Each structure stands twice: as C-alpha cells, then as structure tokens.
Coordinates of C-alpha atoms (C1' of nucleotides) in Angstrom, one line a residue:
Chain E
M1 CA 66.1 109.6 128.1
V2 CA 69.4 109.4 126.3
T3 CA 69.2 107.5 123.0
V4 CA 72.5 105.7 122.7
T5 CA 72.8 104.5 119.1
G6 CA 73.0 100.8 120.1
R7 CA 75.1 98.1 118.5
D8 CA 72.8 97.7 115.5
G9 CA 69.2 97.2 116.5
A10 CA 68.2 100.8 117.0
G11 CA 68.6 103.9 114.8
R12 CA 67.5 105.1 111.5
R13 CA 67.8 103.2 108.3
W14 CA 68.6 104.8 104.9
S15 CA 67.7 103.8 101.4
I16 CA 70.4 103.6 98.8
G17 CA 69.3 106.8 97.2
E18 CA 69.4 108.7 100.5
V19 CA 72.9 107.5 101.2
A20 CA 74.0 108.4 97.7
R21 CA 72.6 112.0 98.0
A22 CA 74.1 112.4 101.4
S23 CA 77.6 111.2 100.5
G24 CA 77.9 112.5 97.0
M25 CA 78.4 109.0 95.5
T26 CA 76.3 107.5 92.8
V27 CA 73.8 104.7 93.4
R28 CA 75.8 102.6 90.9
A29 CA 79.0 103.0 93.0
L30 CA 77.2 101.8 96.0
H31 CA 75.9 98.8 94.1
H32 CA 79.5 98.2 93.0
Y33 CA 80.8 98.4 96.6
D34 CA 78.1 95.9 97.6
E35 CA 79.0 93.5 94.8
I36 CA 82.6 93.4 95.7
G37 CA 81.9 93.2 99.4
L38 CA 83.5 96.4 100.3
L39 CA 80.3 97.9 101.8
R40 CA 77.1 95.9 102.0
A41 CA 73.9 97.2 103.4
S42 CA 73.4 95.5 106.8
E43 CA 69.8 94.9 106.1
R44 CA 67.3 94.3 103.3
T45 CA 63.6 94.9 103.2
A46 CA 61.3 91.9 102.5
S47 CA 61.3 92.9 98.8
G48 CA 65.1 93.2 98.6
H49 CA 65.7 96.9 98.9
R50 CA 68.9 97.8 100.7
R51 CA 68.7 99.4 104.2
Y52 CA 71.8 101.1 105.4
T53 CA 72.4 101.5 109.1
G54 CA 74.4 104.3 110.8
R55 CA 77.4 101.9 111.0
D56 CA 77.2 101.3 107.2
V57 CA 77.1 105.0 106.5
R58 CA 80.1 105.6 108.8
R59 CA 82.0 102.9 106.9
L60 CA 81.1 104.6 103.7
Y61 CA 82.6 107.9 104.9
R62 CA 85.8 106.1 105.6
V63 CA 85.8 104.4 102.2
R64 CA 85.3 107.8 100.5
A65 CA 88.0 109.4 102.6
L66 CA 90.5 106.7 101.7
R67 CA 89.5 106.8 98.0
T68 CA 90.3 110.5 97.8
L69 CA 93.8 109.5 98.9
G70 CA 94.1 107.4 95.8
L71 CA 93.9 104.0 97.4
S72 CA 92.4 101.1 95.5
L73 CA 89.1 99.5 96.7
E74 CA 90.9 96.3 97.5
E75 CA 93.5 98.2 99.7
I76 CA 90.6 100.0 101.4
A77 CA 88.8 96.8 102.1
D78 CA 91.9 95.2 103.6
V79 CA 92.7 98.1 105.9
L80 CA 89.1 98.6 107.0
D81 CA 88.7 94.9 107.7
G82 CA 92.1 94.6 109.4
S83 CA 92.2 93.7 113.0
A84 CA 90.7 96.5 115.0
D85 CA 91.6 99.4 112.7
D86 CA 95.3 98.7 113.0
L87 CA 97.1 102.0 112.8
E88 CA 100.4 100.4 111.9
A89 CA 98.9 98.8 108.8
M90 CA 97.3 102.1 107.9
R91 CA 100.6 103.9 108.3
G92 CA 102.4 101.4 106.0
L93 CA 99.7 101.6 103.4
L94 CA 99.7 105.4 103.3
A95 CA 103.5 105.4 103.2
A96 CA 103.5 102.9 100.3
Q97 CA 100.9 105.0 98.5
L98 CA 103.0 108.1 99.0
H99 CA 106.0 106.3 97.6
G100 CA 104.1 105.1 94.6
L101 CA 102.7 108.6 93.9
E102 CA 106.1 110.2 94.2
A103 CA 107.6 107.8 91.7
H104 CA 104.7 108.5 89.4
A105 CA 105.3 112.2 89.8
V106 CA 108.9 111.8 88.8
R107 CA 107.9 110.0 85.6
L108 CA 105.3 112.7 84.9
R109 CA 107.9 115.5 85.3
Q110 CA 110.2 113.8 82.8
L111 CA 107.3 113.4 80.4
T112 CA 106.2 117.0 80.6
D113 CA 109.8 118.2 80.3
R114 CA 110.2 116.1 77.1
L115 CA 107.0 117.4 75.7
R116 CA 107.9 121.0 76.4
G117 CA 111.2 120.5 74.7
L118 CA 109.6 119.0 71.6
L119 CA 107.1 121.8 71.4
E120 CA 109.8 124.4 71.7
R121 CA 111.6 122.8 68.8
L122 CA 108.4 122.7 66.8
D123 CA 107.7 126.4 67.6
G124 CA 111.3 127.3 66.8
A125 CA 110.3 126.9 63.2
S126 CA 113.6 125.1 62.8
M127 CA 111.7 122.1 61.8
P128 CA 109.6 122.7 58.8
D129 CA 109.5 119.1 57.5
P130 CA 106.9 116.8 59.1
D131 CA 108.8 113.8 58.0
Q132 CA 112.0 115.1 59.7
F133 CA 110.1 115.7 62.9
M134 CA 108.6 112.2 62.9
T135 CA 112.1 110.8 62.3
T136 CA 113.4 112.8 65.2
L137 CA 110.7 111.2 67.3
E138 CA 111.7 107.8 66.2
M139 CA 115.3 108.5 67.1
I140 CA 114.2 109.6 70.5
S141 CA 112.3 106.4 70.9
V142 CA 115.4 104.3 69.9
F143 CA 117.5 106.4 72.2
E144 CA 115.2 105.8 75.1
A145 CA 114.9 102.1 74.5
S146 CA 118.7 101.7 74.3
F147 CA 119.8 103.3 77.5
T148 CA 118.6 102.9 81.1
P149 CA 117.1 106.1 82.7
E150 CA 120.3 106.4 84.7
Q151 CA 122.5 106.2 81.6
R152 CA 120.4 108.8 79.9
E153 CA 120.8 111.1 82.9
Q154 CA 124.5 110.5 82.9
L155 CA 124.7 111.4 79.2
A156 CA 122.6 114.5 79.8
R157 CA 124.9 115.6 82.6
R158 CA 128.0 115.1 80.5
R159 CA 126.5 117.2 77.7
A160 CA 125.7 119.9 80.1
E161 CA 129.3 119.8 81.5
L162 CA 130.7 120.1 78.0
G163 CA 128.5 123.0 77.1
P164 CA 126.5 123.6 73.9
E165 CA 129.4 124.9 71.8
A166 CA 131.6 121.9 72.5
V167 CA 128.7 119.6 71.6
E168 CA 128.2 121.6 68.4
A169 CA 131.9 121.3 67.5
A170 CA 131.9 117.6 68.2
G171 CA 128.9 117.2 65.9
L172 CA 130.8 119.0 63.1
E173 CA 134.0 116.9 63.7
W174 CA 131.9 113.7 63.7
K175 CA 130.3 114.7 60.4
E176 CA 133.7 115.1 58.8
L177 CA 134.8 111.8 60.1
V178 CA 131.8 110.1 58.6
E179 CA 132.5 111.7 55.2
E180 CA 136.1 110.6 55.2
L181 CA 135.3 107.1 56.4
L182 CA 132.6 106.7 53.9
R183 CA 135.1 107.4 51.2
H184 CA 137.4 104.8 52.5
V185 CA 134.6 102.3 52.6
Q186 CA 133.8 103.0 49.0
D187 CA 137.5 102.8 48.0
G188 CA 137.8 99.5 49.8
T189 CA 140.7 100.7 52.0
P190 CA 141.9 97.7 54.1
A191 CA 140.9 97.6 57.7
D192 CA 144.5 97.7 58.9
D193 CA 145.5 100.8 57.0
P194 CA 147.0 103.3 59.4
R195 CA 144.9 106.2 58.0
V196 CA 141.6 104.6 58.8
R197 CA 143.0 103.3 62.1
E198 CA 143.7 106.9 63.0
L199 CA 140.3 108.0 61.9
V200 CA 138.6 105.4 64.0
G201 CA 140.7 106.3 66.9
R202 CA 139.4 109.9 66.6
W203 CA 135.9 108.5 66.3
D204 CA 136.2 106.6 69.5
A205 CA 137.8 109.5 71.3
L206 CA 135.0 111.7 70.2
G207 CA 132.5 109.2 71.6
N208 CA 134.5 108.9 74.9
R209 CA 134.1 112.6 75.5
F210 CA 130.4 112.1 76.1
H211 CA 130.8 109.2 78.5
S212 CA 132.0 109.4 82.1
T213 CA 134.8 107.3 83.4
G214 CA 134.6 104.1 85.4
A215 CA 132.4 101.0 85.1
D216 CA 129.2 103.0 84.6
G217 CA 130.8 104.8 81.7
E218 CA 131.9 101.5 80.2
R219 CA 128.4 100.1 80.4
T220 CA 127.0 103.2 78.8
K221 CA 129.6 103.0 76.0
A222 CA 128.6 99.3 75.4
A223 CA 125.0 100.3 75.3
A224 CA 125.8 103.0 72.7
R225 CA 127.6 100.5 70.6
R226 CA 124.7 98.1 70.7
M227 CA 122.4 100.9 69.8
W228 CA 124.5 101.7 66.7
E229 CA 124.7 98.0 65.7
E230 CA 121.1 97.1 66.2
H231 CA 119.5 100.4 65.1
S232 CA 121.8 101.8 62.4
E233 CA 118.8 101.5 60.1
E234 CA 116.6 104.0 62.0
L235 CA 119.4 106.2 63.1
G236 CA 120.7 106.4 59.6
R237 CA 117.4 107.6 58.3
S238 CA 117.7 110.8 60.2
L239 CA 121.2 111.4 58.9
P240 CA 122.1 113.0 55.5
W241 CA 123.6 109.7 54.3
P242 CA 121.7 106.7 53.0
A243 CA 120.9 104.1 55.6
E244 CA 122.6 101.3 53.7
R245 CA 125.9 103.1 53.6
M246 CA 125.7 103.9 57.3
R247 CA 125.2 100.2 58.0
E248 CA 128.2 99.4 56.0
L249 CA 130.1 102.1 57.9
V250 CA 129.2 100.5 61.2
R251 CA 130.4 97.1 60.0
Y252 CA 133.6 98.7 58.7
L253 CA 134.3 100.4 62.0
E254 CA 134.0 97.1 63.8
R255 CA 136.5 95.4 61.4
V256 CA 139.0 98.3 61.8
R257 CA 138.8 98.0 65.6
Q258 CA 139.3 94.2 65.4
A259 CA 142.3 94.6 63.1
G260 CA 143.7 97.1 65.6
R261 CA 143.3 94.6 68.4
R262 CA 145.0 91.9 66.4
G263 CA 147.8 94.2 65.2
H264 CA 148.6 95.3 68.7
Chain M
M1 CA 123.5 99.9 41.0
V2 CA 121.7 101.9 43.7
T3 CA 119.0 99.9 45.4
V4 CA 116.3 102.5 46.2
T5 CA 113.9 100.9 48.6
G6 CA 110.9 101.1 46.3
R7 CA 107.3 101.8 47.2
D8 CA 106.7 98.4 48.7
G9 CA 107.7 95.7 46.3
A10 CA 111.3 95.3 47.2
G11 CA 113.1 94.9 50.5
R12 CA 113.2 92.5 53.4
R13 CA 110.2 91.2 55.2
W14 CA 110.2 90.5 59.0
S15 CA 108.2 88.0 61.0
I16 CA 106.3 89.2 64.0
G17 CA 108.9 87.8 66.4
E18 CA 111.7 89.6 64.7
V19 CA 109.9 92.9 64.8
A20 CA 109.1 92.3 68.4
R21 CA 112.7 91.6 69.4
A22 CA 114.0 94.6 67.3
S23 CA 111.5 97.1 68.7
G24 CA 111.3 95.9 72.3
M25 CA 107.5 95.4 72.0
T26 CA 105.8 92.1 72.8
V27 CA 104.2 89.9 70.2
R28 CA 100.9 90.4 71.9
A29 CA 101.1 94.1 71.6
L30 CA 101.7 93.8 67.9
H31 CA 98.7 91.5 67.6
H32 CA 96.7 94.2 69.4
Y33 CA 97.9 96.9 67.1
D34 CA 96.9 94.7 64.2
E35 CA 93.4 94.1 65.7
I36 CA 92.6 97.7 66.2
G37 CA 94.0 98.7 62.8
L38 CA 96.8 100.9 64.2
L39 CA 99.5 98.8 62.5
R40 CA 98.8 95.9 60.3
A41 CA 101.4 93.8 58.6
S42 CA 101.2 94.7 54.9
E43 CA 101.5 91.1 53.8
R44 CA 100.7 87.6 55.0
T45 CA 102.3 84.3 54.0
A46 CA 100.0 81.7 52.3
S47 CA 99.5 80.1 55.7
G48 CA 98.6 83.4 57.4
H49 CA 101.8 84.4 59.1
R50 CA 102.4 88.2 59.2
R51 CA 105.1 89.7 57.1
Y52 CA 106.1 93.2 58.1
T53 CA 107.7 95.5 55.4
G54 CA 110.2 98.3 56.1
R55 CA 107.3 100.7 55.9
D56 CA 105.5 98.8 58.6
V57 CA 108.5 98.8 60.8
R58 CA 109.0 102.5 60.3
R59 CA 105.4 103.1 61.3
L60 CA 105.9 101.0 64.4
Y61 CA 108.8 103.2 65.5
R62 CA 106.6 106.2 65.2
V63 CA 103.9 104.6 67.2
R64 CA 106.3 103.6 69.9
A65 CA 107.8 107.1 70.0
L66 CA 104.4 108.7 70.4
R67 CA 103.4 106.1 73.0
T68 CA 106.4 107.2 75.1
L69 CA 104.9 110.7 75.1
G70 CA 101.8 109.3 76.7
L71 CA 99.4 109.5 73.8
S72 CA 96.6 107.0 73.4
L73 CA 96.6 104.5 70.6
E74 CA 93.6 106.2 69.1
E75 CA 95.3 109.6 69.1
I76 CA 98.3 108.1 67.5
A77 CA 96.3 106.4 64.8
D78 CA 94.6 109.8 64.1
V79 CA 97.8 111.8 63.6
L80 CA 99.6 109.0 61.7
D81 CA 96.7 108.7 59.3
G82 CA 96.1 112.4 59.1
S83 CA 96.6 114.1 55.8
A84 CA 100.3 113.9 54.9
D85 CA 101.7 114.0 58.5
D86 CA 100.1 117.4 59.3
L87 CA 102.5 119.2 61.6
E88 CA 99.8 121.5 62.9
A89 CA 97.6 118.7 64.0
M90 CA 100.7 117.2 65.7
R91 CA 101.5 120.4 67.5
G92 CA 97.9 120.7 68.7
L93 CA 97.9 117.1 69.9
L94 CA 101.2 117.5 71.8
A95 CA 100.1 120.8 73.3
A96 CA 96.8 119.3 74.5
Q97 CA 98.7 116.3 75.9
L98 CA 101.1 118.7 77.8
H99 CA 98.1 120.6 79.1
G100 CA 96.5 117.4 80.4
L101 CA 99.6 116.1 82.0
E102 CA 100.2 119.4 83.7
A103 CA 96.7 119.3 85.2
H104 CA 97.4 115.8 86.3
A105 CA 100.6 116.8 87.9
V106 CA 98.8 119.5 89.9
R107 CA 96.4 117.0 91.3
L108 CA 99.2 114.6 92.0
R109 CA 101.1 117.3 94.0
Q110 CA 98.0 118.1 96.1
L111 CA 97.5 114.4 96.8
T112 CA 101.1 113.8 97.8
D113 CA 101.0 116.9 100.0
R114 CA 97.9 115.7 101.8
L115 CA 99.4 112.3 102.3
R116 CA 102.6 113.7 103.7
G117 CA 100.6 115.8 106.1
L118 CA 98.6 112.9 107.3
L119 CA 101.7 110.8 107.8
E120 CA 103.4 113.5 109.7
R121 CA 100.4 113.7 112.0
L122 CA 100.5 110.0 112.4
D123 CA 104.2 110.0 113.2
G124 CA 103.8 112.9 115.6
A125 CA 102.3 110.4 118.0
S126 CA 99.7 113.0 118.7
M127 CA 97.1 110.6 117.4
P128 CA 97.2 107.3 119.4
D129 CA 93.6 106.4 118.7
P130 CA 92.8 104.6 115.5
D131 CA 89.2 105.6 115.6
Q132 CA 90.0 109.2 116.0
F133 CA 92.3 109.0 113.1
M134 CA 89.7 107.4 110.9
T135 CA 87.2 110.1 112.0
T136 CA 89.7 112.8 111.0
L137 CA 89.9 111.1 107.6
E138 CA 86.1 111.2 107.4
M139 CA 86.0 114.9 108.3
I140 CA 88.6 115.6 105.6
S141 CA 86.4 113.8 103.1
V142 CA 83.4 115.9 104.2
F143 CA 85.4 119.0 104.0
E144 CA 86.6 118.2 100.5
A145 CA 83.2 117.4 99.2
S146 CA 81.7 120.6 100.6
F147 CA 84.1 123.1 99.0
T148 CA 85.4 123.6 95.5
P149 CA 89.2 123.4 95.1
E150 CA 89.3 127.2 94.8
Q151 CA 87.4 127.7 98.0
R152 CA 89.7 125.2 99.8
E153 CA 92.7 127.2 98.6
Q154 CA 91.1 130.4 99.6
L155 CA 90.5 129.1 103.1
A156 CA 94.1 127.7 103.3
R157 CA 95.5 131.1 102.3
R158 CA 93.4 132.9 104.9
R159 CA 94.5 130.5 107.6
A160 CA 98.1 131.1 106.6
E161 CA 97.6 134.9 106.7
L162 CA 96.1 134.7 110.2
G163 CA 99.0 132.6 111.5
P164 CA 98.8 129.4 113.6
E165 CA 98.5 131.1 117.0
A166 CA 95.5 133.2 115.8
V167 CA 93.9 130.0 114.5
E168 CA 94.5 128.3 117.8
A169 CA 93.0 131.2 119.7
A170 CA 89.9 131.1 117.5
G171 CA 89.5 127.4 118.1
L172 CA 89.5 128.0 121.9
E173 CA 87.1 130.9 121.6
W174 CA 84.8 128.8 119.4
K175 CA 84.9 126.0 122.0
E176 CA 83.7 128.4 124.7
L177 CA 80.9 129.7 122.5
V178 CA 79.7 126.1 121.9
E179 CA 79.7 125.4 125.6
E180 CA 77.7 128.5 126.4
L181 CA 75.3 128.1 123.5
L182 CA 74.7 124.4 124.4
R183 CA 73.7 125.6 127.9
H184 CA 71.2 128.0 126.4
V185 CA 69.8 125.3 124.1
Q186 CA 69.3 123.1 127.2
D187 CA 67.8 125.9 129.2
G188 CA 65.4 126.7 126.4
T189 CA 66.5 130.3 126.1
P190 CA 64.2 132.0 123.5
A191 CA 65.8 132.7 120.2
D192 CA 65.3 136.5 120.5
D193 CA 67.1 136.8 123.9
P194 CA 69.8 139.5 123.6
R195 CA 72.4 137.2 125.3
V196 CA 72.2 134.5 122.7
R197 CA 71.9 137.1 120.0
E198 CA 75.3 138.5 121.2
L199 CA 76.8 135.0 121.3
V200 CA 75.7 134.1 117.8
G201 CA 77.0 137.5 116.6
R202 CA 80.4 136.5 118.0
W203 CA 80.1 133.1 116.4
D204 CA 79.5 134.6 113.0
A205 CA 82.2 137.1 113.4
L206 CA 84.6 134.3 114.3
G207 CA 83.7 132.5 111.1
N208 CA 84.0 135.6 109.1
R209 CA 87.6 135.9 110.1
F210 CA 88.4 132.8 108.0
H211 CA 86.6 134.0 104.9
S212 CA 87.8 136.6 102.5
T213 CA 85.5 139.5 101.5
G214 CA 83.6 139.9 98.3
A215 CA 81.3 137.6 96.4
D216 CA 83.8 134.7 96.6
G217 CA 83.9 135.0 100.3
E218 CA 80.1 134.9 100.5
R219 CA 79.9 131.8 98.4
T220 CA 82.5 130.1 100.6
K221 CA 80.5 131.1 103.7
A222 CA 77.3 129.7 102.2
A223 CA 79.2 126.5 101.4
A224 CA 80.4 126.3 105.0
R225 CA 76.9 126.8 106.3
R226 CA 75.6 124.0 104.0
M227 CA 78.3 121.8 105.2
W228 CA 77.3 122.3 108.8
E229 CA 73.6 121.7 108.1
E230 CA 74.1 118.7 106.0
H231 CA 76.9 117.0 107.8
S232 CA 76.5 118.1 111.4
E233 CA 76.3 114.4 112.1
E234 CA 79.7 113.4 110.9
L235 CA 81.4 116.7 112.0
G236 CA 79.8 116.3 115.4
R237 CA 81.3 112.8 115.8
S238 CA 84.8 114.3 115.8
L239 CA 83.9 116.9 118.4
P240 CA 83.8 116.3 122.2
W241 CA 80.0 116.9 122.3
P242 CA 77.3 114.3 121.2
A243 CA 76.3 114.6 117.6
E244 CA 72.6 114.9 118.5
R245 CA 73.3 118.0 120.6
M246 CA 75.4 119.5 117.8
R247 CA 72.5 119.1 115.4
E248 CA 70.2 120.8 117.8
L249 CA 72.8 123.6 118.2
V250 CA 72.9 124.1 114.4
R251 CA 69.1 124.4 114.3
Y252 CA 69.1 126.8 117.2
L253 CA 71.7 129.0 115.6
E254 CA 69.5 129.3 112.5
R255 CA 66.5 130.2 114.6
V256 CA 68.5 132.9 116.4
R257 CA 69.7 134.4 113.1
Q258 CA 66.1 134.5 111.8
A259 CA 64.8 136.1 114.9
G260 CA 67.6 138.7 114.5
R261 CA 66.5 139.4 111.0
R262 CA 62.9 139.7 111.9
G263 CA 63.6 141.9 115.0
H264 CA 65.6 144.3 112.9
Chain V
dG1 C1' 41.5 99.7 95.7
dC2 C1' 43.7 101.7 91.5
dT3 C1' 47.0 104.3 89.1
dT4 C1' 51.1 106.6 88.2
dG5 C1' 55.7 108.1 88.5
dA6 C1' 59.8 107.7 91.1
dA7 C1' 62.9 104.7 93.3
dC8 C1' 64.7 100.3 93.4
dC9 C1' 66.3 95.6 91.8
dT10 C1' 69.6 92.3 89.0
dG11 C1' 72.3 91.3 84.9
dA12 C1' 75.1 92.5 81.2
dC13 C1' 78.2 95.2 78.2
dG14 C1' 81.8 98.8 77.6
dC15 C1' 86.1 101.3 78.4
dG16 C1' 92.1 101.0 77.5
dA17 C1' 96.0 98.5 76.4
dC18 C1' 97.3 94.9 76.6
dG19 C1' 98.8 89.9 79.6
dG20 C1' 98.1 85.3 79.6
dA21 C1' 96.2 80.9 78.5
dA22 C1' 94.0 77.4 75.5
dG23 C1' 94.1 74.8 71.5
dG24 C1' 95.6 74.3 67.0
dT25 C1' 98.8 75.0 62.6
dC26 C1' 103.3 75.8 60.5
dC27 C1' 108.2 75.7 59.9
dT28 C1' 112.8 74.0 60.3
dA29 C1' 116.6 71.3 61.9
dG30 C1' 118.2 66.8 63.0
Chain A
dC1 C1' 109.7 61.5 60.5
dT2 C1' 109.6 63.8 64.6
dA3 C1' 110.4 67.3 68.0
dG4 C1' 110.0 71.8 69.5
dG5 C1' 109.7 76.5 68.6
dA6 C1' 107.3 80.1 66.2
dC7 C1' 103.1 81.4 64.8
dC8 C1' 97.9 81.6 64.4
dT9 C1' 92.9 82.9 66.4
dT10 C1' 89.8 83.2 70.3
dC11 C1' 88.6 84.3 74.8
dC12 C1' 88.9 85.8 79.6
dG13 C1' 90.7 89.1 83.1
dT14 C1' 92.2 93.7 84.7
dC15 C1' 89.8 98.5 87.6
dG16 C1' 86.0 101.3 88.9
dC17 C1' 82.5 102.2 87.8
dG18 C1' 78.8 104.4 83.6
dT19 C1' 75.1 103.2 81.1
dC20 C1' 71.5 100.8 79.4
dA21 C1' 67.6 97.1 79.6
dG22 C1' 63.9 95.0 81.6
dG23 C1' 61.5 94.0 85.6
dT24 C1' 59.6 95.0 90.7
dT25 C1' 58.3 97.9 94.5
dC26 C1' 57.1 102.0 96.9
dA27 C1' 54.5 106.3 98.2
dA28 C1' 51.2 109.4 97.1
dG29 C1' 47.0 111.0 95.1
dC30 C1' 42.2 109.8 93.5

DNA sequence: GCTTGAACCTGACGCGACGGAAGGTCCTAG
DNA sequence: CTAGGACCTTCCGTCGCGTCAGGTTCAAGC
C-alpha cells in the first residue's frame, strides 16, 4: 500500500495562494515566474486557476535557493532547464557568480573607504566652507576620471612611501614655484630664459617624485599632464590663484619645455 | 582689465557634445539630467540647441563627483538645491550613504562566504549526484527562510563551540533515534509508553545542545520546531527515509510530548 | 439556490539611470 | 548646393517584481 508519487498523475495539487504561503514568496512573484516561463503551474482548472503539482513545488524550492545566491532569473532558468541538472554548468555558474560578487565587493570597499575619508575631513572641522568642500569633491571627480584605478593605486602607494611630511613639504615647494612662475608669466619672461628653465626643471622633478619609474610611471605622468591641460579650469578653482592665470601658467610651462627641447 | 566671470551674462558657452567630451559623460546622460531637472542648460539657441554656461558645467562636476560616491540622482538634486549648500545636510547624506553601503557589504560578505562554501563542497567530490546537490540547496533555502539572520548566527556560533566531532557524533545519535522511533511509529507504540518517552527526551536534549539558553534560545527552538512541522516534506527528501514517514514521525513526536505534559 | 467575502484571473503602469534606435532639423565646410 | 556630422524629441527596453484596476470563480453559510 505504498503510494509512490508517480510521474505526474497522482499526488496533491496546490493553489497559488497555498504555494505562496508555504514558500514565503508572494503570489505576484509566482505570476511573474509563470509569465517568463521560469515556473509554470503544470495544470489549470477549467476556469483557469493554477494547480501546482509536487514537481512544480520542488522546482520552486530550487528557484528560491538559487535566488538567495544572487543569481538572475534567466541564469536560474538556464541551469534548471539544462540537460539533466548538469553539475558542471552549475559549478561554472556559481564560480562566475562568486567572481562577480568579489569584484563588486572590491568596488564597495573602495567606495566606503572614500566615504569614510571624506566624513573624517568633514568632522575634522578643517573644512568650514561648503563651497570649498564641494570644490574638493569636484577635484576628486576630475582626479578619478583622469587616472585608471591602477594608476591611482600607484600614486597612493608612492605617497605612502614618501610619508606625510615629505608630501607636505612638496606642497609648499610647489606653491612657491607657482608664485614665482606666475610672476614670470606676468612679466613676459621669454620661454628660453635660463631662470624659468630652472624653475620648470624643479617643477618637473617635483612631479617625478610622485611617480614610479618605468613604463607605468611614464604613462601615469602623461595622464597627469593631460589632466592639467584638460582640467586646469576645475583644478584651478580649488587653488588660491584665479583659474585664468592657472590656465596661462599651464600653457607657459608647455612653451618653456618645448624651448628647452629645441635649445638642447 | 580683470575679467570677473560675471553672474551669468559673460563667458563661454558649450554645446552638449563639448560638455560630454570634457566631462566623460554621454550625451544621453546629459539629456537625462535635463529631463529630470537635475541639470538643465541655462540657455538654448534659437533652434533649440542646448548652450551650457560655466555655472552649468560646474554643477555637472558636482553631480559627477556625488555620483561616484554612489548617491542617487534624486539625493544629489536635493543637496545641490538645498539652501546655500548646507554642509550639515551633506554630512547627514554621506553618513547615511556610508551606513547603507556598510550594510550592503555585510550581506555581500555573507553571500560570498556561502558561495565559497558551496563550491568547496562541490569540488570536494563528495557530492557526485546533481539531484542531491540541488536538494541540499533546497534545504539551505528552507533553513534560511525559517530562522532570522541573528538566529542563524547563534546556531553557527553554537556549532563552532561544540566542535566538528561533537556535531558529527550528535548526527549519528540522532540517526539512531530516528530509526528506533520509526519502528515505534510502525508498531503503533502508544504515546505514553515510557520507552518512547525516554527516546523523545533524548531527542529534545540532543536539540537543546545546539541552542543557547535564555529567551533567544527558546525562540530559536520554537523556530526550529516550526521548520520541522511546516517543511518536513522538503527536509525529509534529503534524508534517507521516505518523506511520508518523516511527517508521521514529526506528528508522533508531538503526541508523545503532549502525553508527557498531561501525564506530569 | 442565493449571497457574500476571499481567492483568483489578466493587463497595465511604475521604479532607476540611462542605452539605443527612429526620424527629423540644424550647422558647417567644401 | 550638398554631404555628413551634431543636435533635437520621442519612445521602447532593461530587472524583478509591487501595486492597482476591473473582472471571474470558489467555498461556505443561509
């Protein structure tokens, strides 16, 4: 008198509401799965009500399990309809999913780190001016758009190697260089004047300290130069000098470097 | 002869294509920002082409910067249109964002851990049967639906405290209990028989080992019992006994416990 | 058989941040 | 004058459902 749940003829049938309550899904979700063909009720009553068989319910449990792993409904349909529950396909899918999630986690970590850093600076009361803060944000945005993630990481490593006081000192030296060069721009000092040539040499050396050597370093330097050329406007706004004068300065720098190459 | 970039009259205008190239956004995105009112070009040519002013471009840079922090366009519009760039509002928004992302990161970690665990089991070759693997997945899904995340963590901690060999031993003891009790079910042993009462006592003690004490532990136990009652079908499928007999066993257990309470 | 309330049905819109295509207008250089 | 590139608006699609709206069916009580 053993009731083997046969291929599909025998056994209980469940209404959509019963299935929903038992599985913790909503009726609407089941409707949706039916619509997209992921899980259709094997039978309908004469009036069109869905009747789910035991097989259907088992399939739903698999769907739900795979959903909690973050798979898309399409991926779930593919693997469930794959030839005889192919374990290899499943393995590949889960591995790919893990890969994607790990990549996502890395980006998330970077984001939270940046947010924490920003909030610290905000809390440090060292930034009382809303406009200055927004401008800092803009600069960060320019910075991020100009370098690849690898280059940014390279720059961060180099800064860490140099240490905070060296970075601070470099900032001060750079400030002096800007002041002096701005005076030369205003005075119309020719681009092949040895004095400005020396100043630009110090400028470039200063920049080099923050780049590593080798082909990667060169590419990073080129990206930095492009950033200055294309975004001197925005970068200038966060500096204590007028943006227009900074643009002129960048153009002047380029002329001095060219004169140096020709003179050599 | 200082050209102060006036309120809005003077200065360059940029076409949408120029702005897109300079900012790294797509023309379509700028159209979208215009549509939703986040960033509209201050002017139009007679024929309807957008002309962006310097102010517009500056706003775009802020939008882009805030987007890289993961804020929604609506949130960005709110802070940018807030009264005079309110720093407090900004702080609150960024703090909330950080909070949300941290919560997201936690869920992501749990997910990747689970995926890694599953893949290890798959690689361990200890699971050659696709159907068995799918059934394991279903059980996980039932398990996760039955307990709150806190309860799951509580159970995991308790298992770790007991150590793997104690868990293994408990599994074996439980298996024996099931076999003996199934025989009593089949033999129709009355629910108040001292032998089954003793067996059920051991069963409950076995379960108690995995729950912590106090109100939390009680709630976890209740959730476990509900899981057994409502999902003996699915749980039974992954066990070496027929589901129907497991269902009978669960009902029998309940009768024995009631008889015990009455007899006392 | 009738009524009533719960359960069920289909169809459609909405969300978020755009991508992409269709079909037309405008601008500029040759 | 013409070609082609830049620009315009409008609309559909994405993903996984939630949430109506408006109608039909079911099960129970009278």
